Coordinates of C-alpha atoms in Angstrom, one line a residue:
X1 CA 126.1 92.0 -92.7
X2 CA 124.3 88.7 -92.5
X3 CA 121.2 88.6 -90.4
X4 CA 121.2 87.2 -86.9
X5 CA 119.9 83.6 -87.0
X6 CA 118.3 81.4 -84.4
X7 CA 118.3 77.5 -84.9
X8 CA 117.2 74.5 -82.9
X9 CA 120.0 72.1 -83.5
X10 CA 119.0 68.7 -84.8
X11 CA 121.9 67.1 -83.0
X12 CA 121.9 68.7 -79.6
X13 CA 118.3 69.9 -79.4
X14 CA 119.6 73.2 -77.9
X15 CA 118.3 76.6 -78.8
X16 CA 121.3 78.5 -80.2
X17 CA 121.6 82.3 -80.7
X18 CA 124.5 83.2 -82.9
X19 CA 126.1 86.2 -84.7
X20 CA 125.3 88.8 -82.1
X21 CA 128.8 90.2 -82.1
X22 CA 130.3 89.1 -85.4
X23 CA 127.2 89.0 -87.6
X24 CA 128.4 85.6 -88.9
X25 CA 125.7 83.1 -90.0
X26 CA 127.1 80.4 -87.7
X27 CA 124.4 77.8 -88.3
X28 CA 124.9 77.9 -92.1
X29 CA 128.7 77.5 -91.7
X30 CA 128.3 74.6 -89.2
X31 CA 125.7 73.0 -91.4
X32 CA 128.1 73.0 -94.3
X33 CA 130.9 71.7 -92.2
X34 CA 128.7 68.9 -90.9
X35 CA 127.5 68.1 -94.4
X36 CA 131.1 67.3 -95.4
X37 CA 131.8 65.4 -92.1
X38 CA 128.6 63.3 -92.6
X39 CA 129.6 61.8 -95.9
X40 CA 130.8 58.6 -94.4
X41 CA 127.5 58.3 -92.5
X42 CA 125.5 58.8 -95.8
X43 CA 127.6 56.1 -97.4
X44 CA 126.8 53.7 -94.6
X45 CA 123.1 54.5 -95.0
X46 CA 123.4 53.7 -98.7
X47 CA 125.2 50.4 -97.9
X48 CA 122.5 49.5 -95.4
X49 CA 119.7 50.2 -97.9
X50 CA 121.5 48.0 -100.5
X51 CA 121.8 45.1 -98.1
X52 CA 118.1 45.5 -97.1
X53 CA 117.1 45.3 -100.7
X54 CA 119.1 42.2 -101.2
X55 CA 117.6 40.6 -98.1
X56 CA 114.0 41.5 -99.0
X57 CA 114.4 40.2 -102.6
X58 CA 116.0 37.0 -101.4
X59 CA 113.2 36.5 -98.9
X60 CA 110.6 37.1 -101.6
X61 CA 112.2 34.4 -103.8
X62 CA 112.4 32.1 -100.8
X63 CA 108.6 32.5 -100.4
X64 CA 108.1 31.4 -104.0
X65 CA 110.4 28.4 -103.4
X66 CA 108.4 27.4 -100.3
X67 CA 105.2 27.6 -102.3
X68 CA 106.7 25.5 -105.1
X69 CA 108.0 22.9 -102.6
X70 CA 104.9 22.6 -100.4
X71 CA 102.0 23.2 -102.8
X72 CA 103.4 21.5 -105.9
X73 CA 106.5 19.3 -105.5
X74 CA 105.4 17.5 -102.4
X75 CA 102.4 16.0 -104.3
X76 CA 104.3 15.6 -107.6
X77 CA 106.8 13.3 -106.0
X78 CA 104.1 11.0 -104.7
X79 CA 102.9 8.1 -106.8
X80 CA 99.3 8.6 -105.9
X81 CA 99.2 11.8 -108.0
X82 CA 99.7 9.7 -111.1
X83 CA 97.3 6.9 -110.2
X84 CA 94.1 8.9 -110.4
X85 CA 91.3 6.9 -111.9
X86 CA 87.8 7.7 -113.2
X87 CA 84.8 5.4 -113.1
X88 CA 81.8 5.5 -115.3
X89 CA 78.5 3.7 -114.4
X90 CA 74.7 3.9 -114.5
X91 CA 74.3 6.3 -111.6
X92 CA 70.7 5.1 -110.9
X93 CA 72.2 1.8 -109.9
X94 CA 75.5 2.9 -108.4
X95 CA 78.0 5.7 -108.3
X96 CA 81.7 4.9 -107.9
X97 CA 85.2 6.3 -107.4
X98 CA 88.4 4.4 -107.9
X99 CA 91.2 4.3 -105.4
X100 CA 94.9 4.3 -106.4
X101 CA 95.0 0.4 -106.3
X102 CA 92.0 0.0 -108.7
X103 CA 93.0 -1.8 -111.9
X104 CA 91.8 -0.4 -115.2
X105 CA 89.1 -2.5 -116.7
X106 CA 85.4 -3.3 -116.9
X107 CA 83.4 -4.8 -114.0
X108 CA 79.9 -6.1 -113.8
X109 CA 77.7 -5.1 -110.8
X110 CA 74.2 -6.4 -110.0
X111 CA 72.3 -4.9 -107.1
X112 CA 69.6 -7.2 -105.7
X113 CA 68.7 -5.3 -102.5
X114 CA 69.8 -2.1 -100.9
X115 CA 70.7 -1.8 -97.3
X116 CA 68.0 -0.2 -95.2
X117 CA 67.6 0.9 -91.7
X118 CA 64.7 -0.1 -89.4
X119 CA 61.7 2.1 -89.2
X120 CA 58.5 2.0 -87.2
X121 CA 55.5 4.4 -87.5
X122 CA 52.1 5.0 -86.0
X123 CA 49.6 3.1 -88.1
X124 CA 46.9 5.8 -87.5
X125 CA 46.6 9.3 -86.0
X126 CA 47.3 9.2 -82.3
X127 CA 45.4 12.3 -81.2
X128 CA 48.5 14.0 -79.8
X129 CA 47.0 17.5 -79.9
X130 CA 43.8 19.6 -79.9
X131 CA 43.4 22.4 -82.5
X132 CA 42.1 25.6 -80.9
X133 CA 39.6 28.1 -82.4
X134 CA 42.4 30.6 -83.1
X135 CA 44.3 28.0 -85.2
X136 CA 46.9 27.2 -82.5
X137 CA 47.3 23.7 -81.1
X138 CA 47.5 22.3 -77.6
X139 CA 49.5 19.1 -77.1
X140 CA 47.6 16.6 -75.0
X141 CA 49.0 14.5 -72.1
X142 CA 49.2 11.0 -73.5
X143 CA 49.8 9.0 -70.2
X144 CA 48.4 9.5 -66.7
X145 CA 51.1 7.6 -64.9
X146 CA 54.8 6.7 -65.5
X147 CA 55.3 4.1 -68.2
X148 CA 58.5 2.1 -68.8
X149 CA 59.5 0.3 -72.0
X150 CA 62.5 -1.6 -73.3
X151 CA 64.0 -0.3 -76.6
X152 CA 66.9 -2.3 -78.0
X153 CA 67.7 -3.6 -74.5
X154 CA 67.6 -0.1 -73.0
X155 CA 65.1 1.0 -70.4
X156 CA 63.2 4.2 -71.1
X157 CA 60.7 5.8 -68.7
X158 CA 58.1 8.3 -69.7
X159 CA 56.8 10.5 -66.9
X160 CA 53.1 11.0 -66.2
X161 CA 51.5 13.8 -68.2
X162 CA 54.1 13.5 -71.0
X163 CA 53.0 15.0 -74.4
X164 CA 54.2 13.7 -77.7
X165 CA 57.0 16.3 -77.7
X166 CA 58.1 15.0 -74.3
X167 CA 58.0 11.4 -75.6
X168 CA 60.1 12.3 -78.7
X169 CA 62.6 14.2 -76.5
X170 CA 62.9 11.3 -74.0
X171 CA 63.6 8.8 -76.8
X172 CA 66.1 11.0 -78.5
X173 CA 68.0 11.7 -75.3
X174 CA 69.2 8.0 -75.3
X175 CA 69.6 7.6 -79.0
X176 CA 73.4 7.2 -78.6
X177 CA 72.7 3.9 -76.9
X178 CA 69.5 2.8 -78.6
X179 CA 70.6 4.0 -82.0
X180 CA 67.0 5.0 -82.6
X181 CA 65.8 8.6 -83.3
X182 CA 62.2 9.7 -83.0
X183 CA 60.2 12.4 -84.9
X184 CA 56.6 13.5 -84.8
X185 CA 54.7 14.7 -87.9
X186 CA 51.9 17.2 -86.9
X187 CA 50.2 17.0 -90.3
X188 CA 49.6 13.2 -90.1
X189 CA 49.6 13.1 -86.3
X190 CA 52.0 10.1 -86.3
X191 CA 55.2 9.1 -84.5
X192 CA 58.2 7.8 -86.5
X193 CA 61.1 5.8 -85.2
X194 CA 64.2 5.4 -87.4
X195 CA 67.5 3.8 -86.7
X196 CA 70.7 5.8 -87.4
X197 CA 72.3 2.9 -89.2
X198 CA 71.5 0.3 -91.9
X199 CA 71.8 -3.4 -92.2
X200 CA 70.1 -6.4 -90.7
X201 CA 71.7 -5.7 -87.3
X202 CA 69.8 -2.4 -87.0
X203 CA 66.5 -3.0 -85.2
X204 CA 63.6 -1.4 -83.3
X205 CA 63.1 -4.0 -80.7
X206 CA 60.8 -3.7 -77.7
X207 CA 61.5 -7.1 -76.3
X208 CA 61.3 -7.1 -72.5
X209 CA 58.6 -4.5 -72.3
X210 CA 55.8 -5.4 -69.9
X211 CA 52.0 -5.4 -70.7
X212 CA 51.5 -1.8 -69.6
X213 CA 54.4 -0.7 -71.8
X214 CA 53.1 -2.8 -74.8
X215 CA 49.6 -1.2 -74.4
X216 CA 51.2 2.3 -74.5
X217 CA 53.2 1.4 -77.6
X218 CA 50.5 -0.3 -79.6
X219 CA 47.3 1.5 -78.4
X220 CA 48.5 5.0 -77.4
X221 CA 51.3 5.5 -79.9
X222 CA 49.7 3.0 -82.4
X223 CA 53.1 1.5 -83.3
X224 CA 53.3 -1.9 -85.0
X225 CA 55.5 -4.3 -86.8
X226 CA 56.8 -2.8 -90.0
X227 CA 59.5 -4.6 -91.9
X228 CA 60.1 -6.9 -94.8
X229 CA 62.1 -9.3 -92.7
X230 CA 62.2 -10.2 -89.0
X231 CA 64.8 -12.1 -87.0
X232 CA 64.2 -13.2 -83.4
X233 CA 65.2 -15.9 -80.9
X234 CA 62.5 -18.1 -79.5
X235 CA 62.4 -18.2 -75.7
X236 CA 61.2 -21.9 -75.7
X237 CA 61.0 -25.0 -77.8
X238 CA 57.4 -25.8 -76.7
X239 CA 54.8 -23.1 -76.0
X240 CA 53.3 -23.6 -72.5
X241 CA 50.8 -20.8 -72.4
X242 CA 47.0 -21.2 -72.5
X243 CA 46.9 -20.5 -76.3
X244 CA 47.0 -17.4 -78.3
X245 CA 47.1 -16.1 -81.9
X246 CA 48.9 -13.8 -84.2
X247 CA 48.2 -12.4 -87.7
X248 CA 50.7 -12.3 -90.5
X249 CA 49.7 -10.4 -93.6
X250 CA 46.1 -10.7 -92.6
X251 CA 46.2 -14.5 -92.0
X252 CA 45.5 -15.7 -88.5
X253 CA 47.9 -18.2 -87.0
X254 CA 46.7 -20.0 -83.8
X255 CA 49.2 -21.2 -81.3
X256 CA 48.0 -24.0 -79.0
X257 CA 49.2 -25.1 -75.6
X258 CA 52.3 -27.4 -75.8
X259 CA 52.8 -26.6 -79.5
X260 CA 56.5 -26.6 -80.3
X261 CA 58.3 -23.9 -82.3
X262 CA 58.8 -26.0 -85.4
X263 CA 55.1 -26.6 -85.6
X264 CA 54.4 -22.9 -85.4
X265 CA 56.9 -22.2 -88.2
X266 CA 55.2 -24.9 -90.3
X267 CA 51.8 -23.3 -89.7
X268 CA 53.1 -20.0 -91.0
X269 CA 54.7 -21.5 -94.1
X270 CA 51.6 -23.6 -94.8
X271 CA 49.1 -20.7 -94.4
X272 CA 50.9 -17.5 -95.4
X273 CA 52.1 -17.9 -99.0
X274 CA 53.7 -14.5 -99.1
X275 CA 56.4 -15.2 -96.5
X276 CA 59.1 -17.6 -95.7
X277 CA 59.5 -18.7 -92.1
X278 CA 62.4 -20.7 -90.6
X279 CA 64.0 -21.6 -87.3
X280 CA 67.5 -23.0 -86.9
X281 CA 69.0 -25.3 -84.3
X282 CA 69.8 -22.3 -82.0
X283 CA 66.2 -21.2 -82.0
X284 CA 66.8 -18.2 -84.3
X285 CA 63.5 -17.4 -86.1
X286 CA 63.4 -15.6 -89.4
X287 CA 60.2 -14.4 -91.1
X288 CA 60.7 -12.6 -94.4
X289 CA 58.8 -11.5 -97.4
X290 CA 59.2 -13.5 -100.6
X291 CA 59.0 -10.4 -102.8
X292 CA 60.6 -7.8 -100.6
X293 CA 57.4 -6.1 -99.5
X294 CA 56.4 -5.3 -96.0
X295 CA 55.3 -8.1 -93.7
X296 CA 52.4 -7.0 -91.5
X297 CA 52.4 -8.8 -88.1
X298 CA 49.9 -8.1 -85.3
X299 CA 48.0 -9.9 -82.5
X300 CA 49.4 -11.0 -79.2
X301 CA 52.3 -8.5 -78.9
X302 CA 53.5 -10.0 -75.6
X303 CA 53.9 -13.3 -77.4
X304 CA 55.6 -11.8 -80.4
X305 CA 58.0 -9.6 -78.4
X306 CA 58.7 -11.6 -75.3
X307 CA 58.4 -15.2 -76.5
X308 CA 59.5 -15.0 -80.2
X309 CA 61.6 -11.8 -79.5
X310 CA 60.7 -10.4 -82.9
X311 CA 61.6 -6.7 -83.4
X312 CA 59.0 -4.2 -84.5
X313 CA 61.3 -3.4 -87.4
X314 CA 64.5 -4.6 -88.8
X315 CA 66.9 -3.2 -91.4
X316 CA 68.1 -5.2 -94.4
X317 CA 71.6 -5.8 -95.7
X318 CA 72.6 -4.8 -99.2
X319 CA 72.8 -7.8 -101.5
X320 CA 74.8 -7.5 -104.8
X321 CA 77.2 -9.4 -107.1
X322 CA 80.5 -8.1 -108.3
X323 CA 81.8 -9.9 -111.4
X324 CA 79.6 -12.8 -110.5
X325 CA 80.7 -13.0 -106.8
X326 CA 77.7 -12.6 -104.5
X327 CA 78.2 -10.3 -101.5
X328 CA 76.3 -8.8 -98.6
X329 CA 77.0 -5.7 -96.6
X330 CA 75.2 -3.7 -93.9
X331 CA 75.7 -0.4 -95.8
X332 CA 75.2 0.8 -99.3
X333 CA 78.8 2.1 -99.4
X334 CA 81.2 -0.7 -100.2
X335 CA 84.8 -1.0 -101.4
X336 CA 85.6 -3.9 -103.8
X337 CA 88.9 -4.3 -105.8
X338 CA 90.0 -0.8 -104.9
X339 CA 86.7 0.7 -106.2
X340 CA 84.5 2.7 -103.7
X341 CA 80.9 2.0 -104.7
X342 CA 77.7 3.7 -103.5
X343 CA 74.7 1.5 -104.2
X344 CA 71.7 3.6 -105.3
X345 CA 69.2 1.3 -106.9
X346 CA 68.2 -2.2 -107.9
X347 CA 69.5 -3.5 -111.2
X348 CA 72.7 -4.1 -113.2
X349 CA 75.4 -1.8 -114.5
X350 CA 78.9 -1.9 -115.9
X351 CA 81.7 -0.1 -114.0
X352 CA 84.4 1.1 -116.3
X353 CA 87.7 2.1 -114.6
X354 CA 90.2 4.1 -116.6
X355 CA 93.2 6.4 -115.9
X356 CA 92.0 9.9 -115.1
X357 CA 94.0 11.6 -117.8
X358 CA 92.6 15.0 -117.2
X359 CA 93.3 15.1 -113.5
X360 CA 96.9 13.9 -114.0
X361 CA 97.4 16.3 -116.9
X362 CA 96.2 19.2 -114.7
X363 CA 98.6 18.2 -111.9
X364 CA 101.5 18.2 -114.3
X365 CA 100.4 21.5 -115.9
X366 CA 100.2 23.1 -112.5
X367 CA 103.7 21.9 -111.8
X368 CA 105.0 23.4 -115.1
X369 CA 103.3 26.7 -114.3
X370 CA 104.7 26.8 -110.8
X371 CA 108.2 25.9 -112.0
X372 CA 108.1 28.5 -114.7
X373 CA 107.1 31.2 -112.2
X374 CA 110.1 30.4 -110.0
X375 CA 112.7 29.8 -112.7
X376 CA 111.7 33.0 -114.6
X377 CA 111.9 35.1 -111.4
X378 CA 115.3 33.8 -110.4
X379 CA 116.7 34.2 -114.0
X380 CA 115.4 37.8 -114.2
X381 CA 117.1 38.7 -110.9
X382 CA 120.3 37.0 -111.9
X383 CA 120.5 38.9 -115.2
X384 CA 119.1 42.2 -114.1
X385 CA 121.2 45.2 -115.1
X386 CA 123.1 47.1 -112.5
X387 CA 123.1 50.9 -112.8
X388 CA 126.2 51.9 -110.9
X389 CA 125.5 55.7 -111.3
X390 CA 122.3 55.3 -109.3
X391 CA 123.1 54.8 -105.6
X392 CA 120.4 54.4 -102.9
X393 CA 119.0 57.8 -101.8
X394 CA 119.7 59.2 -98.4
X395 CA 116.9 60.7 -96.3
X396 CA 118.4 64.2 -97.0
X397 CA 118.4 63.5 -100.8
X398 CA 114.8 62.4 -100.7
X399 CA 113.7 65.7 -99.1
X400 CA 114.9 67.5 -102.2
X401 CA 112.9 65.3 -104.7
X402 CA 109.3 64.6 -105.6
X403 CA 107.8 61.2 -104.9
X404 CA 107.7 60.2 -108.6
X405 CA 111.4 61.1 -108.9
X406 CA 112.2 59.1 -105.8
X407 CA 110.4 56.0 -107.2
X408 CA 112.1 56.2 -110.6
X409 CA 115.5 56.7 -109.0
X410 CA 115.1 53.9 -106.5
X411 CA 114.0 51.4 -109.2
X412 CA 117.3 52.1 -111.1
X413 CA 119.3 52.0 -107.8
X414 CA 117.7 48.7 -106.8
X415 CA 118.2 47.0 -110.2
X416 CA 120.8 44.3 -110.2
X417 CA 120.9 43.8 -106.4
X418 CA 121.0 40.0 -106.9
X419 CA 122.9 39.9 -110.1
X420 CA 125.3 37.0 -110.0
X421 CA 124.2 36.0 -106.5
X422 CA 126.0 32.7 -105.7
X423 CA 123.0 31.0 -103.9
X424 CA 120.5 31.9 -106.7
X425 CA 123.0 30.9 -109.4
X426 CA 123.4 27.4 -107.7
X427 CA 119.7 26.9 -107.3
X428 CA 119.0 28.1 -110.8
X429 CA 121.4 25.7 -112.6
X430 CA 120.6 22.8 -110.2
X431 CA 116.9 23.1 -111.1
X432 CA 117.6 23.3 -114.8
X433 CA 119.9 20.3 -114.6
X434 CA 117.2 18.3 -112.8
X435 CA 114.6 19.2 -115.4
X436 CA 116.8 18.2 -118.3
X437 CA 118.0 15.0 -116.7
X438 CA 117.2 11.4 -117.8
X439 CA 115.3 8.9 -115.7
X440 CA 115.3 5.1 -116.2
X441 CA 111.7 3.9 -115.9
X442 CA 110.8 0.6 -114.3
X443 CA 110.7 -1.2 -117.7
X444 CA 114.2 0.2 -118.5
X445 CA 113.0 3.0 -120.8
X446 CA 115.1 6.1 -120.8
X447 CA 112.7 9.0 -120.0
X448 CA 113.0 12.8 -120.2
X449 CA 110.4 15.5 -120.0
X450 CA 110.6 15.9 -123.7
X451 CA 109.6 12.2 -124.0
X452 CA 106.1 13.2 -122.7
X453 CA 105.8 16.5 -124.5
X454 CA 107.4 19.0 -122.1
X455 CA 110.3 21.0 -123.6
X456 CA 112.4 24.1 -122.9
X457 CA 111.8 27.3 -124.7
X458 CA 114.3 29.6 -126.5
X459 CA 117.7 30.2 -124.9
X460 CA 116.8 33.7 -124.0
X461 CA 113.8 32.5 -122.0
X462 CA 116.1 31.2 -119.3
X463 CA 114.7 27.6 -119.0
X464 CA 111.0 28.2 -119.3
X465 CA 109.0 25.0 -120.0
X466 CA 106.3 24.5 -122.6
X467 CA 103.7 21.6 -122.9
X468 CA 102.6 19.8 -126.0
X469 CA 99.1 19.0 -124.8
X470 CA 98.4 16.1 -127.2
X471 CA 101.8 14.4 -126.6
X472 CA 101.5 14.7 -122.8
X473 CA 97.9 13.3 -122.7
X474 CA 98.9 10.4 -124.9
X475 CA 101.8 9.6 -122.6
X476 CA 99.6 9.7 -119.6
X477 CA 97.0 7.5 -121.3
X478 CA 99.3 5.0 -122.9
X479 CA 102.4 4.9 -120.6
X480 CA 101.2 5.8 -117.1
X481 CA 103.9 3.9 -115.4
X482 CA 106.7 5.6 -117.3
X483 CA 105.2 9.0 -116.6
X484 CA 105.0 8.2 -112.9
X485 CA 108.6 6.9 -112.8
X486 CA 109.8 10.1 -114.6
X487 CA 108.6 12.2 -111.7
X488 CA 108.6 10.0 -108.6
X489 CA 111.3 7.3 -109.0
X490 CA 113.6 6.9 -106.0
X491 CA 116.9 5.0 -106.5
X492 CA 118.0 2.8 -103.7
X493 CA 121.6 3.7 -102.8
X494 CA 124.0 0.8 -102.4
X495 CA 126.7 2.9 -100.8
X496 CA 124.9 5.3 -98.6
X497 CA 121.9 3.9 -96.6
X498 CA 121.2 7.4 -95.3
X499 CA 121.0 9.0 -98.7
X500 CA 118.1 11.6 -98.9
X501 CA 115.4 10.8 -101.5
X502 CA 116.0 13.1 -104.5
X503 CA 119.7 13.5 -103.9
X504 CA 120.6 11.0 -106.7
X505 CA 120.8 12.1 -110.3
X506 CA 118.9 8.9 -111.2
X507 CA 115.9 9.9 -109.1
X508 CA 112.6 11.2 -110.6
X509 CA 112.4 14.8 -111.6
X510 CA 109.9 15.9 -108.9
X511 CA 111.9 14.1 -106.2
X512 CA 115.1 15.6 -107.4
X513 CA 113.6 19.1 -107.6
X514 CA 112.1 18.8 -104.1
X515 CA 115.6 18.0 -102.7
X516 CA 117.2 20.9 -104.6
X517 CA 114.5 23.4 -103.7
X518 CA 114.6 22.3 -100.0
X519 CA 118.3 22.8 -99.9
X520 CA 118.0 26.2 -101.7
X521 CA 115.4 27.4 -99.1
X522 CA 117.9 26.5 -96.4
X523 CA 120.8 28.3 -98.1
X524 CA 118.8 31.5 -98.7
X525 CA 117.6 31.5 -95.1
X526 CA 121.2 31.3 -94.0
X527 CA 122.0 34.2 -96.2
X528 CA 118.9 36.4 -95.8
X529 CA 117.0 35.2 -92.8
X530 CA 113.5 33.9 -92.4
X531 CA 111.7 37.2 -92.6
X532 CA 108.9 38.4 -90.3
X533 CA 108.5 34.9 -88.7
X534 CA 112.1 34.9 -87.4
X535 CA 112.5 36.3 -83.9
X536 CA 116.3 36.8 -84.2
X537 CA 118.0 37.4 -87.5
X538 CA 121.4 35.7 -87.4
X539 CA 121.7 35.4 -91.2
X540 CA 124.7 36.7 -93.1
X541 CA 122.9 39.8 -94.4
X542 CA 121.2 40.3 -91.1
X543 CA 124.5 40.4 -89.3
X544 CA 125.9 42.8 -91.8
X545 CA 122.9 45.1 -91.4
X546 CA 123.3 44.9 -87.6
X547 CA 127.0 45.8 -87.9
X548 CA 126.2 48.8 -90.1
X549 CA 123.5 49.9 -87.6
X550 CA 126.1 49.9 -84.8
X551 CA 128.6 51.8 -86.9
X552 CA 126.0 54.4 -87.9
X553 CA 125.1 54.8 -84.2
X554 CA 128.7 55.3 -83.2
X555 CA 129.4 57.6 -86.1
X556 CA 126.3 59.7 -85.2
X557 CA 127.6 60.1 -81.7
X558 CA 130.9 61.3 -83.1
X559 CA 129.1 63.8 -85.4
X560 CA 127.1 65.2 -82.5
X561 CA 130.3 65.7 -80.6
X562 CA 132.0 67.4 -83.6
X563 CA 129.0 69.7 -84.2
X564 CA 129.1 70.8 -80.5
X565 CA 132.8 71.5 -80.9
X566 CA 132.1 73.7 -83.9
X567 CA 129.5 75.7 -82.0
X568 CA 131.8 76.0 -79.0
X569 CA 134.5 77.4 -81.2
X570 CA 132.2 80.0 -82.8
X571 CA 130.8 80.9 -79.3
X572 CA 134.4 81.6 -78.2
X573 CA 134.9 83.7 -81.4
X574 CA 131.7 85.7 -80.5
X575 CA 133.1 86.3 -77.0
X576 CA 136.4 87.6 -78.4
X577 CA 134.6 89.8 -80.9
X578 CA 132.4 91.2 -78.2
X579 CA 135.4 92.1 -76.1
X580 CA 137.1 93.8 -79.0
X581 CA 134.0 95.8 -79.8
X582 CA 133.8 97.0 -76.3
X583 CA 137.5 98.1 -76.2
X584 CA 137.0 99.8 -79.6
X585 CA 134.1 101.8 -78.3
X586 CA 136.1 102.8 -75.2
X587 CA 139.0 104.1 -77.2
X588 CA 136.7 106.0 -79.5
X589 CA 135.1 107.7 -76.6
X590 CA 138.5 108.6 -75.1
X591 CA 139.8 110.1 -78.3
X592 CA 136.7 112.1 -78.9
X593 CA 136.3 113.2 -75.4

């Protein structure tokens, strides 16, 4: 007699006690019956797994196509990719890069003067701190009452008791409007003012500052005029003061009462040989060094600032000639003839602009590598062998196998899941046709990839491309327009004004591939969905999987009902058997009584 068994049913979750009367192993019998009844469910489970493999592999290929489109083809269909230039120069004079519009050739550059910003510094130590015996420093108050100055037409007030750090902070707090930054150097005990831009329009100008403010600037902070050129605007044509004097490069210039501005300028030119001074009809005064050195100006600061309106310091414009044409600019970064130039020093240099063969070659090589990765992957999936004897494993089958056995089996079962797939086949052959097509260059030359050294491998390699490095680099160097046309040309449609670039067989290879790959991405998305980034999968495969899920759920309900029916029948059998056993025992007792 079989032993009595107890089982917690996986379908009904009820604790069943069977075989008490009959001794029959009910659970084993029901399990065998359900095993046979569950075969259609197992088949659905296998079908679902097969569809999921197809969906996942298609989505993986779509990811590769997206990468090819966005990271490679997008730039390869743009003309700028093939217009890369390189510029050689004497970097101590200038460094340069060429834009796409720069014309190959040799250009002469002579730099006469660099653009500079305005700077002003203390001419001596200002006594901003006291050094203590322990080596620390104490910063001293520099003013006993509020002082207001004008800096580049902005009013700045320093509070009584301000230290040098307070002064620096106050100046920097308005640097966005004055365009001047302040720093203090503890080692030299000096204040430095520097403009945040270059060119003759950058100034450190204290015009409008009263006598108290001027004393603070020149005596306390010990600031002074510090530039190679100054431009101001005279406040008068005839000086009406009681007489004063200024010093230029150590030479004193006396200004008399009723002396006009032209006379003052003449005195400067006649007595200071190191500078040129001028005034125009609008009263604009210019004092500049003849050799580019600093021009030292001192004396009556009120007269210099508030009558001549000279700045303490003034930046200079860059002065240079490009192929004999003289130019000035407020910065050392200029763009001429499509060449971006950074002036670095005084002197002459030759700028040589050439096609950047290496950069263009690397772009094309990256394209070939990316194309090969995609075309090889698609071809391998299309031609992958299908092993019909290996079906996807069910969960029950996996329980009877080791992990290594499961992996080996599933690899065979999954093989060929995309063999002959219509979408992949269309994408594959469309890409290969685009690669092998002919493009008519601007000059009428018939161009193919093989024309520039890119050829297809052996037939069994499925369209893989190979590069002849020497031939490709020669084509880039000697026929750059044809190379660009081969990849980027867009044919104007005379019949369809809404034609998509790349849709014509006469378009460039990269433009054509972009169009094909983009359509391929859309078609695969319709078949397999967008993966984890898609909230609702309404793709063809997604709907099939959902349909199978519903069928499996319905079938599982039916199996649960069937299992319960089996157990009900065996329970009824046990009841009958129990009754018969009771009657048999009663009869036996009567006969033996």
